[in-house]
Amino acid sequence: MKIVEIGKIRVGNELPFALISGPCQLESLDHALMLAETLAEAAEAAKTPFIFKASYDKANRSSLSGQRGLGIERGLEVLAEVRERIGCPVLTDVHDIPQVERAAEVVDVLQIPAFLSRQTDLLLAAGETGRAINVKKGQFLAPWDMENVAAKIESTGNDKILLCERGATFGYNMLVSDFRALPIMAKTGWPVVFDATHSVQLPGGQGSSSGGQAEFVPPLARAAVAVGCGAVFIETHEEPARSPSDGPNMVALSEMPALLARLRALDDLTKAG
């Protein structure tokens, strides 16, 4: 099993799980710092490595009218401030090749969105930066397909690869989680991430925006930790209903400390001995 080092954090399927968490999209510097500080404190209390996640641009919104975020320049400035002040690694999405090098100057982890997980040139450009790469498994892919995805990045000499499960398409406006995907993807040797937030998303389920079933985030996260994974991805907001995107499938910030403590206890049991 491979171990990916991200700053001072080590992520591996047999190590204590890391938390990847933050808002769906950046709203302001003060908001990002508030969330990052609260999450960092909760993670420290639970003895859990923490990576702050936020997107500067949501380029895959259901509708043209959807809010997309701060944009790459201001967004990266905010992420740099979070990284500096909070002292944690930061992660953000990239959507096309021109964004990759610019984002890699600031963030520790580049994330490839699920719909772009087979875009060879994007994967190669991301891999060539040398940054850690978190690739979300496309909703249309089988878990064993991710071996080919990882091989594209690995061909650049990059040995910092995370493979992320976020559910599979199940008819219209519905995703389903098959937990066999975690050990299947782990056979590649790369650390596996479980995205509990987007696994409960209802894509396009509200017509001009996606719906979600946030009440299922905690049980799916617990199931993933019980099966075994290297990291858990959970988006959060102090008022999910007010979030500019993905509010229906986000966990309230006030609930994160208790959830994280419970996940840590389960992880300890799963990996004991």
CSV table of C-alpha atoms in Angstrom, one decimal:
chain,number,residue,atom,x,y,z
A,1,MET,CA,0.0,0.0,0.0
A,2,LYS,CA,1.3,3.4,-1.0
A,3,ILE,CA,1.5,6.4,1.3
A,4,VAL,CA,1.0,9.9,-0.1
A,5,GLU,CA,2.7,12.7,1.8
A,6,ILE,CA,0.9,16.1,1.6
A,7,GLY,CA,2.8,18.7,3.6
A,8,LYS,CA,3.1,17.2,7.1
A,9,ILE,CA,0.2,14.8,6.5
A,10,ARG,CA,0.5,11.2,5.4
A,11,VAL,CA,-2.5,9.5,3.7
A,12,GLY,CA,-2.7,5.8,3.3
A,13,ASN,CA,-5.4,3.1,3.4
A,14,GLU,CA,-3.8,1.5,6.5
A,15,LEU,CA,-3.1,4.7,8.3
A,16,PRO,CA,-5.7,6.7,10.4
A,17,PHE,CA,-8.0,8.4,8.0
A,18,ALA,CA,-7.5,12.0,7.0
A,19,LEU,CA,-10.4,14.5,6.8
A,20,ILE,CA,-10.9,16.5,3.6
A,21,SER,CA,-13.5,19.2,4.4
A,22,GLY,CA,-14.6,22.7,3.8
A,23,PRO,CA,-17.3,24.5,1.9
A,24,CYS,CA,-18.5,23.6,-1.6
A,25,GLN,CA,-17.3,27.0,-3.0
A,26,LEU,CA,-15.4,29.9,-1.6
A,27,GLU,CA,-17.5,32.9,-0.4
A,28,SER,CA,-15.0,35.2,1.2
A,29,LEU,CA,-11.7,35.2,3.1
A,30,ASP,CA,-13.4,35.6,6.5
A,31,HIS,CA,-15.8,32.8,5.8
A,32,ALA,CA,-13.1,30.4,4.6
A,33,LEU,CA,-10.9,31.2,7.7
A,34,MET,CA,-13.8,30.7,10.1
A,35,LEU,CA,-14.6,27.3,8.6
A,36,ALA,CA,-11.0,26.2,8.3
A,37,GLU,CA,-10.2,27.2,11.9
A,38,THR,CA,-13.3,25.4,13.3
A,39,LEU,CA,-12.5,22.3,11.3
A,40,ALA,CA,-8.9,22.3,12.2
A,41,GLU,CA,-9.8,22.5,15.9
A,42,ALA,CA,-12.2,19.6,15.6
A,43,ALA,CA,-9.7,17.5,13.7
A,44,GLU,CA,-7.0,18.2,16.3
A,45,ALA,CA,-9.4,17.1,19.0
A,46,ALA,CA,-10.1,13.9,17.2
A,47,LYS,CA,-6.4,13.4,16.3
A,48,THR,CA,-7.2,13.4,12.6
A,49,PRO,CA,-5.1,14.9,9.8
A,50,PHE,CA,-6.9,17.7,8.1
A,51,ILE,CA,-7.0,19.1,4.5
A,52,PHE,CA,-9.1,22.2,3.8
A,53,LYS,CA,-11.2,21.9,0.7
A,54,ALA,CA,-12.9,24.7,-1.3
A,55,SER,CA,-13.6,25.5,-4.9
A,56,TYR,CA,-12.8,28.9,-6.5
A,57,ASP,CA,-15.1,28.0,-9.5
A,58,LYS,CA,-18.0,25.6,-9.8
A,59,ALA,CA,-17.8,25.0,-13.5
A,60,ASN,CA,-20.3,22.1,-13.5
A,61,ARG,CA,-23.4,23.8,-12.2
A,62,SER,CA,-26.8,22.4,-13.3
A,63,SER,CA,-27.9,25.8,-14.6
A,64,LEU,CA,-26.2,28.8,-16.2
A,65,SER,CA,-27.8,30.8,-13.4
A,66,GLY,CA,-26.0,28.9,-10.6
A,67,GLN,CA,-23.4,30.8,-8.6
A,68,ARG,CA,-19.9,29.7,-9.6
A,69,GLY,CA,-17.7,31.3,-6.9
A,70,LEU,CA,-14.9,33.9,-6.5
A,71,GLY,CA,-13.0,33.0,-9.6
A,72,ILE,CA,-9.4,31.6,-9.9
A,73,GLU,CA,-7.4,34.7,-9.0
A,74,ARG,CA,-9.3,35.8,-5.9
A,75,GLY,CA,-10.0,32.2,-5.0
A,76,LEU,CA,-6.4,31.2,-5.0
A,77,GLU,CA,-5.5,34.3,-2.9
A,78,VAL,CA,-8.0,33.1,-0.3
A,79,LEU,CA,-6.7,29.5,-0.3
A,80,ALA,CA,-3.2,30.8,0.1
A,81,GLU,CA,-4.3,32.8,3.1
A,82,VAL,CA,-6.0,29.8,4.7
A,83,ARG,CA,-2.9,27.7,4.1
A,84,GLU,CA,-0.7,30.3,5.7
A,85,ARG,CA,-2.8,31.3,8.7
A,86,ILE,CA,-4.3,27.9,9.6
A,87,GLY,CA,-1.3,25.9,8.7
A,88,CYS,CA,-3.1,23.1,6.9
A,89,PRO,CA,-2.8,21.8,3.4
A,90,VAL,CA,-5.5,23.0,0.9
A,91,LEU,CA,-7.3,21.4,-2.0
A,92,THR,CA,-9.2,22.8,-4.9
A,93,ASP,CA,-10.7,21.7,-8.2
A,94,VAL,CA,-9.2,22.3,-11.6
A,95,HIS,CA,-11.5,22.1,-14.7
A,96,ASP,CA,-9.2,22.7,-17.7
A,97,ILE,CA,-5.5,22.7,-18.5
A,98,PRO,CA,-4.8,26.5,-18.3
A,99,GLN,CA,-5.9,26.4,-14.6
A,100,VAL,CA,-3.6,23.6,-13.6
A,101,GLU,CA,-0.2,25.3,-13.4
A,102,ARG,CA,-1.7,28.4,-11.8
A,103,ALA,CA,-3.5,26.5,-9.1
A,104,ALA,CA,-0.5,24.2,-8.4
A,105,GLU,CA,1.5,27.3,-7.4
A,106,VAL,CA,-0.8,27.7,-4.4
A,107,VAL,CA,-2.6,24.5,-3.4
A,108,ASP,CA,-1.2,21.2,-2.1
A,109,VAL,CA,-3.8,19.0,-3.8
A,110,LEU,CA,-5.4,19.4,-7.2
A,111,GLN,CA,-8.8,17.7,-7.5
A,112,ILE,CA,-10.1,16.3,-10.8
A,113,PRO,CA,-13.9,16.5,-10.9
A,114,ALA,CA,-15.7,13.2,-11.6
A,115,PHE,CA,-17.0,14.3,-15.0
A,116,LEU,CA,-13.4,14.9,-16.1
A,117,SER,CA,-11.8,11.8,-14.7
A,118,ARG,CA,-11.1,10.3,-18.2
A,119,GLN,CA,-9.8,13.6,-19.7
A,120,THR,CA,-6.2,12.3,-20.5
A,121,ASP,CA,-4.6,15.7,-21.2
A,122,LEU,CA,-6.0,17.2,-18.0
A,123,LEU,CA,-4.8,14.3,-15.9
A,124,LEU,CA,-1.3,14.5,-17.5
A,125,ALA,CA,-1.1,18.2,-16.9
A,126,ALA,CA,-2.1,17.8,-13.3
A,127,GLY,CA,0.4,15.0,-12.8
A,128,GLU,CA,3.2,17.0,-14.3
A,129,THR,CA,2.9,19.6,-11.5
A,130,GLY,CA,4.1,17.2,-8.9
A,131,ARG,CA,1.3,18.1,-6.6
A,132,ALA,CA,-0.9,15.5,-5.0
A,133,ILE,CA,-3.9,14.7,-7.2
A,134,ASN,CA,-7.3,13.6,-5.9
A,135,VAL,CA,-9.3,12.1,-8.8
A,136,LYS,CA,-13.0,11.6,-8.3
A,137,LYS,CA,-14.3,8.4,-9.9
A,138,GLY,CA,-16.8,9.3,-12.6
A,139,GLN,CA,-20.3,8.4,-11.8
A,140,PHE,CA,-20.2,6.5,-15.1
A,141,LEU,CA,-17.1,4.4,-14.3
A,142,ALA,CA,-16.7,1.1,-12.6
A,143,PRO,CA,-14.2,1.0,-9.7
A,144,TRP,CA,-11.7,-1.1,-11.6
A,145,ASP,CA,-11.6,1.5,-14.3
A,146,MET,CA,-9.7,3.8,-11.9
A,147,GLU,CA,-6.6,1.7,-12.4
A,148,ASN,CA,-6.3,3.2,-15.9
A,149,VAL,CA,-7.0,6.7,-14.6
A,150,ALA,CA,-4.2,6.3,-12.0
A,151,ALA,CA,-1.8,5.0,-14.6
A,152,LYS,CA,-2.2,8.1,-16.7
A,153,ILE,CA,-1.1,10.3,-13.8
A,154,GLU,CA,1.6,7.8,-12.7
A,155,SER,CA,3.1,8.0,-16.2
A,156,THR,CA,4.2,11.6,-15.5
A,157,GLY,CA,6.3,10.3,-12.6
A,158,ASN,CA,3.8,11.6,-10.0
A,159,ASP,CA,3.5,9.3,-7.0
A,160,LYS,CA,1.0,11.4,-5.1
A,161,ILE,CA,-2.3,9.9,-6.2
A,162,LEU,CA,-5.6,9.7,-4.4
A,163,LEU,CA,-8.6,7.9,-5.8
A,164,CYS,CA,-12.0,9.2,-4.7
A,165,GLU,CA,-15.3,7.3,-4.7
A,166,ARG,CA,-18.5,9.5,-4.9
A,167,GLY,CA,-21.3,7.1,-6.0
A,168,ALA,CA,-22.4,5.8,-9.3
A,169,THR,CA,-25.3,6.8,-11.5
A,170,PHE,CA,-28.5,4.9,-10.7
A,171,GLY,CA,-31.2,6.0,-13.2
A,172,TYR,CA,-32.2,9.7,-13.3
A,173,ASN,CA,-31.2,12.2,-10.6
A,174,MET,CA,-29.9,9.5,-8.3
A,175,LEU,CA,-26.6,8.1,-7.1
A,176,VAL,CA,-25.9,4.9,-5.2
A,177,SER,CA,-22.8,3.9,-3.2
A,178,ASP,CA,-21.3,0.4,-3.7
A,179,PHE,CA,-18.9,-0.1,-0.9
A,180,ARG,CA,-17.1,-2.8,-2.8
A,181,ALA,CA,-15.6,0.1,-4.7
A,182,LEU,CA,-13.3,1.0,-1.8
A,183,PRO,CA,-11.3,-2.3,-1.6
A,184,ILE,CA,-11.4,-2.7,-5.3
A,185,MET,CA,-9.8,0.7,-5.9
A,186,ALA,CA,-7.4,0.0,-3.0
A,187,LYS,CA,-6.0,-2.9,-5.0
A,188,THR,CA,-4.2,-0.3,-7.1
A,189,GLY,CA,-2.2,0.5,-3.9
A,190,TRP,CA,-3.2,4.1,-4.0
A,191,PRO,CA,-5.0,5.7,-1.0
A,192,VAL,CA,-8.8,5.7,-1.4
A,193,VAL,CA,-11.0,8.7,-0.5
A,194,PHE,CA,-14.7,8.4,0.2
A,195,ASP,CA,-16.8,11.5,-0.7
A,196,ALA,CA,-19.7,11.2,1.7
A,197,THR,CA,-21.2,14.5,0.6
A,198,HIS,CA,-21.6,14.0,-3.1
A,199,SER,CA,-22.6,10.4,-2.7
A,200,VAL,CA,-25.9,11.6,-1.4
A,201,GLN,CA,-26.3,14.3,-4.1
A,202,LEU,CA,-29.4,14.1,-6.4
A,203,PRO,CA,-27.8,15.5,-9.6
A,204,GLY,CA,-30.1,18.0,-11.2
A,205,GLY,CA,-32.8,16.8,-8.8
A,206,GLN,CA,-34.2,20.3,-8.3
A,207,GLY,CA,-34.5,21.2,-11.9
A,208,SER,CA,-32.1,24.1,-12.1
A,209,SER,CA,-29.9,22.8,-9.3
A,210,SER,CA,-28.9,19.5,-7.6
A,211,GLY,CA,-30.7,18.2,-4.6
A,212,GLY,CA,-29.4,16.0,-1.9
A,213,GLN,CA,-30.1,13.9,1.2
A,214,ALA,CA,-27.7,15.2,3.9
A,215,GLU,CA,-29.2,12.9,6.5
A,216,PHE,CA,-27.4,10.0,4.9
A,217,VAL,CA,-23.9,11.6,5.0
A,218,PRO,CA,-23.1,10.3,8.5
A,219,PRO,CA,-24.2,6.7,8.0
A,220,LEU,CA,-22.4,6.5,4.6
A,221,ALA,CA,-19.3,8.0,6.2
A,222,ARG,CA,-19.4,5.5,9.0
A,223,ALA,CA,-19.8,2.6,6.5
A,224,ALA,CA,-16.8,3.8,4.5
A,225,VAL,CA,-14.6,4.0,7.6
A,226,ALA,CA,-15.8,0.5,8.6
A,227,VAL,CA,-14.9,-0.9,5.2
A,228,GLY,CA,-11.6,1.0,5.3
A,229,CYS,CA,-10.3,4.0,3.5
A,230,GLY,CA,-7.4,6.6,3.6
A,231,ALA,CA,-9.5,9.7,3.8
A,232,VAL,CA,-13.1,10.9,4.1
A,233,PHE,CA,-14.4,13.9,2.1
A,234,ILE,CA,-17.2,15.9,3.7
A,235,GLU,CA,-18.4,19.4,2.7
A,236,THR,CA,-19.7,21.6,5.4
A,237,HIS,CA,-21.3,25.0,6.0
A,238,GLU,CA,-22.5,26.8,9.1
A,239,GLU,CA,-25.9,27.2,7.4
A,240,PRO,CA,-26.2,24.6,4.6
A,241,ALA,CA,-29.5,26.1,3.4
A,242,ARG,CA,-27.7,29.4,2.7
A,243,SER,CA,-24.8,27.8,0.9
A,244,PRO,CA,-24.5,29.0,-2.8
A,245,SER,CA,-24.1,25.4,-3.9
A,246,ASP,CA,-24.7,21.8,-2.7
A,247,GLY,CA,-26.5,22.9,0.5
A,248,PRO,CA,-28.9,19.9,0.4
A,249,ASN,CA,-26.1,17.4,0.8
A,250,MET,CA,-23.8,19.3,3.2
A,251,VAL,CA,-23.3,18.6,6.9
A,252,ALA,CA,-23.9,21.5,9.3
A,253,LEU,CA,-20.6,22.8,10.8
A,254,SER,CA,-21.9,22.4,14.3
A,255,GLU,CA,-22.3,18.7,13.7
A,256,MET,CA,-18.8,18.1,12.5
A,257,PRO,CA,-17.0,17.6,15.8
A,258,ALA,CA,-19.3,14.8,17.0
A,259,LEU,CA,-19.3,13.1,13.6
A,260,LEU,CA,-15.5,13.3,13.3
A,261,ALA,CA,-15.1,11.8,16.8
A,262,ARG,CA,-17.4,8.9,16.0
A,263,LEU,CA,-15.6,8.3,12.7
A,264,ARG,CA,-12.2,8.3,14.5
A,265,ALA,CA,-13.5,5.7,17.0
A,266,LEU,CA,-14.7,3.4,14.1
A,267,ASP,CA,-11.5,3.9,12.2
A,268,ASP,CA,-9.4,2.9,15.2
A,269,LEU,CA,-11.5,-0.3,15.5
A,270,THR,CA,-11.3,-1.1,11.8
A,271,LYS,CA,-7.5,-0.7,11.7
A,272,ALA,CA,-6.6,-2.1,15.1
A,273,GLY,CA,-3.9,-4.7,14.9
